[in-house]
Amino acid sequence: MPDHQLIVVGGGLAGLRAAIEAQEEGVDVAILSQVHPGRSHSGAAQGGVNAALANNPDGHDDSPEKHAFDTIKGSDYLADQPAALQMTTDAVPAIYQMEHWGCPFSRYDDGRISQRPFGGAGYPRTCYGADKTGHYLLHTLVEQTYRRQIRQYIEWFVCRLIVDDGICRGVIAYNMTKGGFEEFRAEGVIMATGGAGRTFAKTTNSMISTGGGAAMAYHAGVPLKDMEFVQFHPTGLYTTHILMTEGCRGEGGYLLNKDGERFMARYAPKAMELAPRDITARSIQTEIIEGRGIDGKDYVYLDLRHLGAEKLADRLPGTRDLAIHFEGVDPVYEPIPIAPAQHYSMGGIDTDVDGRTLMPGLYAAGECGCVTVHGANRLGGNSLLETIVFGRRAGAAAARDILGRERPLGPVKSGGEAGAAVESTIAELAAREGSEDFYAIREEMREAMFAHFGLFRDEATMKAGVDILLDLKQRLKKAKLRYTGSVWNLDMIRTMEFEGMVDVALATASGALVRTESRGSHARTDYTARDDERWLRHTLAYYQPDGGPPRLEYEPVELGLYEPQERKY
Ligand SMILES: Cc1cc2nc3c(=O)[nH]c(=O)nc-3n(C[C@H](O)[C@H](O)[C@H](O)COP(=O)(O)OP(=O)(O)OC[C@H]3O[C@@H](n4cnc5c(N)ncnc54)[C@H](O)[C@@H]3O)c2cc1C
């Protein structure tokens, strides 16, 4: 029964950065991850990470304040403004820290870190390592955790929080390689479990981005914030939805419809292909709906041919490989078929700027959390930034809280009963007389989310979507485990996590249905205008154990720096 002062759930960028910071502050910290940290979704990030370093000659007078302004405008004014400024101010030292730890950023001839333009940004401020930025950042941090000999429990699947007297005191995890459940006791837990992209069909997210960590916090009574804001990336590969990075457009790529027209001129005449993602994705979808997709089909072209083979080899080599291997198209010679795909969860576990949640002892950082700096629409390059900035802050805060406690918390009450309870739940799942196919239910949910809560939303479609989700929850009760072996039981993992996924999906759906306005990624055809009077506020969804939709509460957005304006690009 392993005991540590602090448990970090997740070995992506946010979790690793949090663990490093907590250990530097002097606490005994361990990381639990269902995959090797180097295989976390962070490693798939391509385009880059934002910081106002002002290295690019076109961005020499960039500043954290300008970065904050772009972030807040990009968020359609739903970001908490002091939090956004905190992130953009911490960004500069955060990038230099990664550089000092050896991250191989692309560089200018004078040795400074290169910066490329990205959507919605007034200055070229996206630092990158070719188109493998996430991979480079992630492996830099993996090395740092090895160097510090931070304890890592790899291929352990966390399935519940241990909560004693309202304080989070650890987790229960399934040992994937050996079988069995264990209680990990601690004085604090940081959730860094990534996004919930897999609740949708057509997503750029990896298999493990299921929102499981958010669901555990939610089931334990912690609210999820702003879940209705879901980012659809403009350029997923048409057949597999694999991401073609925004860096393609940052380097000068065009979007073309069936007539060969750069249609963004109609929607964002100044920013063109570098408008923010919500606007660009909707523009593509509008072209498709109005019959200007390629050959009348539901995709358009991302054209990189004019950039030339040399530039593609230097700046976008991985993107070219992905297009060749997964779409059969070589971008040096042919335009790439693309369509919008689910990409990012703006919402998540409600936290402050130090990762603290409503529950003492429970923290969150990275994509599973909601600080909130992205508001209704995240700018490209701000998410990698969020992981290293708020990962660090959460690690520091958890360590300070643990070391600063006047009285020790005392032993954890559960003497194995919490773990035993999970085991008996599993036994029940295995013994059920099941008539439903669990995997079919899961696919139905993902399709329903994309169809009913996609790029354009309206009341009737969303109401029908909520009904589908509630029905799926009922049907889930009749699904049983197919495989009952103790080792590597992925069937059990998928079943356990699905109960969380469907609740996370319902939080998204319920928040979206009630919000009668259009803001950022939440675009309604029946309420097309932003309504600051009624809706300049955050949604908080509280889980209802009776199986119904969540209870929704609202809280004001923290303003103070920039007055909300109309968003034009
Ligand atoms: C294809 C793609 C490209 C992207 N490109 C960019 C980009 O260029 N710039 C940018 O800013 N953002 C980008 N993003 C977004 C960004 O990469 C992510 O938001 C960010 O990396 C998330 O990091 P994280 O640490 O929060 O979670 P992740 O990296 O997703 O890590 C989650 C971790 O949690 C663990 N975990 C989850 N559940 C459990 C459980 N139940 N038990 C145990 N362990 C668990 C996993 O094993 C994993 O280690 C991209 C995203 C995608 C999908």
PDB file of C-alpha atoms in Angstrom, residues 211-356:
ATOM      1  CA  GLY A 211     -11.921  12.935 -19.512  1.00  0.00           C
ATOM      2  CA  GLY A 212     -11.503  10.251 -16.846  1.00  0.00           C
ATOM      3  CA  GLY A 213      -9.714  12.471 -14.331  1.00  0.00           C
ATOM      4  CA  ALA A 214     -12.306  15.210 -14.663  1.00  0.00           C
ATOM      5  CA  ALA A 215     -15.007  12.592 -14.101  1.00  0.00           C
ATOM      6  CA  MET A 216     -13.395  11.347 -10.871  1.00  0.00           C
ATOM      7  CA  ALA A 217     -13.301  14.847  -9.424  1.00  0.00           C
ATOM      8  CA  TYR A 218     -16.853  15.493 -10.658  1.00  0.00           C
ATOM      9  CA  HIS A 219     -18.206  12.323  -9.078  1.00  0.00           C
ATOM     10  CA  ALA A 220     -16.512  13.334  -5.823  1.00  0.00           C
ATOM     11  CA  GLY A 221     -18.505  16.585  -5.780  1.00  0.00           C
ATOM     12  CA  VAL A 222     -16.105  19.055  -7.418  1.00  0.00           C
ATOM     13  CA  PRO A 223     -17.784  21.150 -10.141  1.00  0.00           C
ATOM     14  CA  LEU A 224     -16.779  21.115 -13.800  1.00  0.00           C
ATOM     15  CA  LYS A 225     -16.547  24.566 -15.310  1.00  0.00           C
ATOM     16  CA  ASP A 226     -17.523  25.844 -18.791  1.00  0.00           C
ATOM     17  CA  MET A 227     -17.793  22.349 -20.239  1.00  0.00           C
ATOM     18  CA  GLU A 228     -19.991  23.501 -23.133  1.00  0.00           C
ATOM     19  CA  PHE A 229     -16.978  25.140 -24.774  1.00  0.00           C
ATOM     20  CA  VAL A 230     -15.411  22.529 -27.016  1.00  0.00           C
ATOM     21  CA  GLN A 231     -12.814  23.408 -29.611  1.00  0.00           C
ATOM     22  CA  PHE A 232     -13.090  22.070 -33.145  1.00  0.00           C
ATOM     23  CA  HIS A 233      -9.777  22.347 -34.959  1.00  0.00           C
ATOM     24  CA  PRO A 234     -10.126  23.608 -38.518  1.00  0.00           C
ATOM     25  CA  THR A 235      -7.717  21.139 -40.080  1.00  0.00           C
ATOM     26  CA  GLY A 236      -8.115  17.456 -39.229  1.00  0.00           C
ATOM     27  CA  LEU A 237      -7.211  14.973 -41.988  1.00  0.00           C
ATOM     28  CA  TYR A 238     -10.425  14.111 -43.787  1.00  0.00           C
ATOM     29  CA  THR A 239     -10.499  10.350 -43.236  1.00  0.00           C
ATOM     30  CA  THR A 240      -8.679   9.836 -39.908  1.00  0.00           C
ATOM     31  CA  HIS A 241      -9.110  13.274 -38.211  1.00  0.00           C
ATOM     32  CA  ILE A 242      -5.400  13.292 -37.418  1.00  0.00           C
ATOM     33  CA  LEU A 243      -4.276  16.846 -36.846  1.00  0.00           C
ATOM     34  CA  MET A 244      -2.605  18.987 -39.496  1.00  0.00           C
ATOM     35  CA  THR A 245      -1.031  21.589 -37.225  1.00  0.00           C
ATOM     36  CA  GLU A 246      -2.010  25.250 -37.261  1.00  0.00           C
ATOM     37  CA  GLY A 247       1.704  25.713 -38.004  1.00  0.00           C
ATOM     38  CA  CYS A 248       0.785  24.831 -41.620  1.00  0.00           C
ATOM     39  CA  ARG A 249      -1.155  28.076 -41.840  1.00  0.00           C
ATOM     40  CA  GLY A 250       1.388  29.851 -39.613  1.00  0.00           C
ATOM     41  CA  GLU A 251       3.996  29.060 -42.268  1.00  0.00           C
ATOM     42  CA  GLY A 252       1.714  30.451 -45.001  1.00  0.00           C
ATOM     43  CA  GLY A 253      -0.612  27.575 -46.005  1.00  0.00           C
ATOM     44  CA  TYR A 254      -3.911  28.363 -47.777  1.00  0.00           C
ATOM     45  CA  LEU A 255      -7.442  27.058 -47.321  1.00  0.00           C
ATOM     46  CA  LEU A 256      -9.203  26.485 -50.651  1.00  0.00           C
ATOM     47  CA  ASN A 257     -12.734  25.498 -51.652  1.00  0.00           C
ATOM     48  CA  LYS A 258     -13.836  23.625 -54.781  1.00  0.00           C
ATOM     49  CA  ASP A 259     -13.416  26.750 -56.905  1.00  0.00           C
ATOM     50  CA  GLY A 260      -9.808  27.154 -55.745  1.00  0.00           C
ATOM     51  CA  GLU A 261     -10.867  30.262 -53.809  1.00  0.00           C
ATOM     52  CA  ARG A 262      -9.152  31.366 -50.553  1.00  0.00           C
ATOM     53  CA  PHE A 263     -12.541  31.596 -48.930  1.00  0.00           C
ATOM     54  CA  MET A 264     -11.304  32.997 -45.604  1.00  0.00           C
ATOM     55  CA  ALA A 265     -11.388  36.418 -47.319  1.00  0.00           C
ATOM     56  CA  ARG A 266     -15.176  36.259 -46.830  1.00  0.00           C
ATOM     57  CA  TYR A 267     -15.055  35.549 -43.093  1.00  0.00           C
ATOM     58  CA  ALA A 268     -11.877  37.184 -41.735  1.00  0.00           C
ATOM     59  CA  PRO A 269     -10.536  39.530 -44.407  1.00  0.00           C
ATOM     60  CA  LYS A 270      -7.590  40.758 -42.330  1.00  0.00           C
ATOM     61  CA  ALA A 271      -6.445  37.613 -40.535  1.00  0.00           C
ATOM     62  CA  MET A 272      -7.389  35.252 -43.415  1.00  0.00           C
ATOM     63  CA  GLU A 273      -6.182  31.690 -42.610  1.00  0.00           C
ATOM     64  CA  LEU A 274      -4.824  32.917 -39.265  1.00  0.00           C
ATOM     65  CA  ALA A 275      -8.184  33.808 -37.749  1.00  0.00           C
ATOM     66  CA  PRO A 276      -8.838  32.039 -34.424  1.00  0.00           C
ATOM     67  CA  ARG A 277      -9.889  28.404 -34.557  1.00  0.00           C
ATOM     68  CA  ASP A 278     -13.587  28.829 -33.801  1.00  0.00           C
ATOM     69  CA  ILE A 279     -14.037  31.271 -36.677  1.00  0.00           C
ATOM     70  CA  THR A 280     -11.848  29.319 -39.122  1.00  0.00           C
ATOM     71  CA  ALA A 281     -13.529  25.980 -38.342  1.00  0.00           C
ATOM     72  CA  ARG A 282     -17.008  27.472 -38.782  1.00  0.00           C
ATOM     73  CA  SER A 283     -15.946  29.118 -42.055  1.00  0.00           C
ATOM     74  CA  ILE A 284     -14.841  25.728 -43.417  1.00  0.00           C
ATOM     75  CA  GLN A 285     -18.060  24.113 -42.233  1.00  0.00           C
ATOM     76  CA  THR A 286     -20.105  26.884 -43.867  1.00  0.00           C
ATOM     77  CA  GLU A 287     -18.306  26.327 -47.192  1.00  0.00           C
ATOM     78  CA  ILE A 288     -19.126  22.622 -46.918  1.00  0.00           C
ATOM     79  CA  ILE A 289     -22.775  23.213 -45.954  1.00  0.00           C
ATOM     80  CA  GLU A 290     -23.217  25.664 -48.833  1.00  0.00           C
ATOM     81  CA  GLY A 291     -21.902  23.117 -51.333  1.00  0.00           C
ATOM     82  CA  ARG A 292     -18.415  24.504 -51.898  1.00  0.00           C
ATOM     83  CA  GLY A 293     -16.590  21.482 -50.457  1.00  0.00           C
ATOM     84  CA  ILE A 294     -14.246  19.689 -52.860  1.00  0.00           C
ATOM     85  CA  ASP A 295     -16.354  17.788 -55.438  1.00  0.00           C
ATOM     86  CA  GLY A 296     -19.383  18.752 -53.322  1.00  0.00           C
ATOM     87  CA  LYS A 297     -18.107  16.540 -50.487  1.00  0.00           C
ATOM     88  CA  ASP A 298     -17.593  17.431 -46.836  1.00  0.00           C
ATOM     89  CA  TYR A 299     -13.990  18.575 -46.967  1.00  0.00           C
ATOM     90  CA  VAL A 300     -11.875  21.446 -48.295  1.00  0.00           C
ATOM     91  CA  TYR A 301      -8.168  21.715 -49.134  1.00  0.00           C
ATOM     92  CA  LEU A 302      -5.217  22.819 -47.049  1.00  0.00           C
ATOM     93  CA  ASP A 303      -2.689  23.823 -49.694  1.00  0.00           C
ATOM     94  CA  LEU A 304       1.022  23.927 -48.826  1.00  0.00           C
ATOM     95  CA  ARG A 305       2.456  23.413 -52.298  1.00  0.00           C
ATOM     96  CA  HIS A 306       3.608  27.025 -52.708  1.00  0.00           C
ATOM     97  CA  LEU A 307       5.771  26.730 -49.572  1.00  0.00           C
ATOM     98  CA  GLY A 308       8.128  24.391 -51.432  1.00  0.00           C
ATOM     99  CA  ALA A 309       9.797  21.111 -50.517  1.00  0.00           C
ATOM    100  CA  GLU A 310      12.662  22.755 -48.643  1.00  0.00           C
ATOM    101  CA  LYS A 311      10.491  24.764 -46.251  1.00  0.00           C
ATOM    102  CA  LEU A 312       8.249  21.764 -45.634  1.00  0.00           C
ATOM    103  CA  ALA A 313      11.283  19.624 -44.817  1.00  0.00           C
ATOM    104  CA  ASP A 314      12.591  22.271 -42.425  1.00  0.00           C
ATOM    105  CA  ARG A 315       9.394  23.418 -40.679  1.00  0.00           C
ATOM    106  CA  LEU A 316       6.721  20.763 -41.213  1.00  0.00           C
ATOM    107  CA  PRO A 317       8.416  17.390 -41.764  1.00  0.00           C
ATOM    108  CA  GLY A 318       6.121  15.407 -39.426  1.00  0.00           C
ATOM    109  CA  THR A 319       3.013  16.944 -40.977  1.00  0.00           C
ATOM    110  CA  ARG A 320       4.159  15.854 -44.439  1.00  0.00           C
ATOM    111  CA  ASP A 321       4.740  12.304 -43.133  1.00  0.00           C
ATOM    112  CA  LEU A 322       1.278  12.173 -41.533  1.00  0.00           C
ATOM    113  CA  ALA A 323      -0.414  13.360 -44.743  1.00  0.00           C
ATOM    114  CA  ILE A 324       1.483  10.786 -46.820  1.00  0.00           C
ATOM    115  CA  HIS A 325       0.886   7.849 -44.473  1.00  0.00           C
ATOM    116  CA  PHE A 326      -2.658   8.549 -43.312  1.00  0.00           C
ATOM    117  CA  GLU A 327      -4.263  10.324 -46.287  1.00  0.00           C
ATOM    118  CA  GLY A 328      -2.071   9.124 -49.156  1.00  0.00           C
ATOM    119  CA  VAL A 329      -1.320  12.697 -50.176  1.00  0.00           C
ATOM    120  CA  ASP A 330       2.123  14.307 -50.460  1.00  0.00           C
ATOM    121  CA  PRO A 331       1.721  18.015 -49.565  1.00  0.00           C
ATOM    122  CA  VAL A 332       4.715  18.972 -51.694  1.00  0.00           C
ATOM    123  CA  TYR A 333       2.709  18.057 -54.790  1.00  0.00           C
ATOM    124  CA  GLU A 334      -0.970  17.884 -53.752  1.00  0.00           C
ATOM    125  CA  PRO A 335      -3.376  19.831 -51.554  1.00  0.00           C
ATOM    126  CA  ILE A 336      -4.467  18.022 -48.358  1.00  0.00           C
ATOM    127  CA  PRO A 337      -8.168  17.120 -47.812  1.00  0.00           C
ATOM    128  CA  ILE A 338      -9.181  18.445 -44.382  1.00  0.00           C
ATOM    129  CA  ALA A 339     -12.301  19.030 -42.293  1.00  0.00           C
ATOM    130  CA  PRO A 340     -12.907  20.332 -38.769  1.00  0.00           C
ATOM    131  CA  ALA A 341     -12.446  17.802 -35.935  1.00  0.00           C
ATOM    132  CA  GLN A 342     -12.961  17.930 -32.175  1.00  0.00           C
ATOM    133  CA  HIS A 343      -9.661  19.011 -30.640  1.00  0.00           C
ATOM    134  CA  TYR A 344      -9.673  20.510 -27.164  1.00  0.00           C
ATOM    135  CA  SER A 345     -11.745  20.818 -23.981  1.00  0.00           C
ATOM    136  CA  MET A 346     -11.795  24.435 -22.828  1.00  0.00           C
ATOM    137  CA  GLY A 347     -13.758  23.406 -19.752  1.00  0.00           C
ATOM    138  CA  GLY A 348     -12.661  21.132 -16.942  1.00  0.00           C
ATOM    139  CA  ILE A 349     -12.205  20.799 -13.201  1.00  0.00           C
ATOM    140  CA  ASP A 350     -12.806  24.221 -11.668  1.00  0.00           C
ATOM    141  CA  THR A 351      -9.531  25.562 -10.187  1.00  0.00           C
ATOM    142  CA  ASP A 352      -7.903  28.794  -9.129  1.00  0.00           C
ATOM    143  CA  VAL A 353      -4.570  29.979 -10.599  1.00  0.00           C
ATOM    144  CA  ASP A 354      -2.726  27.632  -8.226  1.00  0.00           C
ATOM    145  CA  GLY A 355      -4.636  24.532  -9.270  1.00  0.00           C
ATOM    146  CA  ARG A 356      -6.677  24.392  -6.060  1.00  0.00           C
TER     147      ARG A 356
END
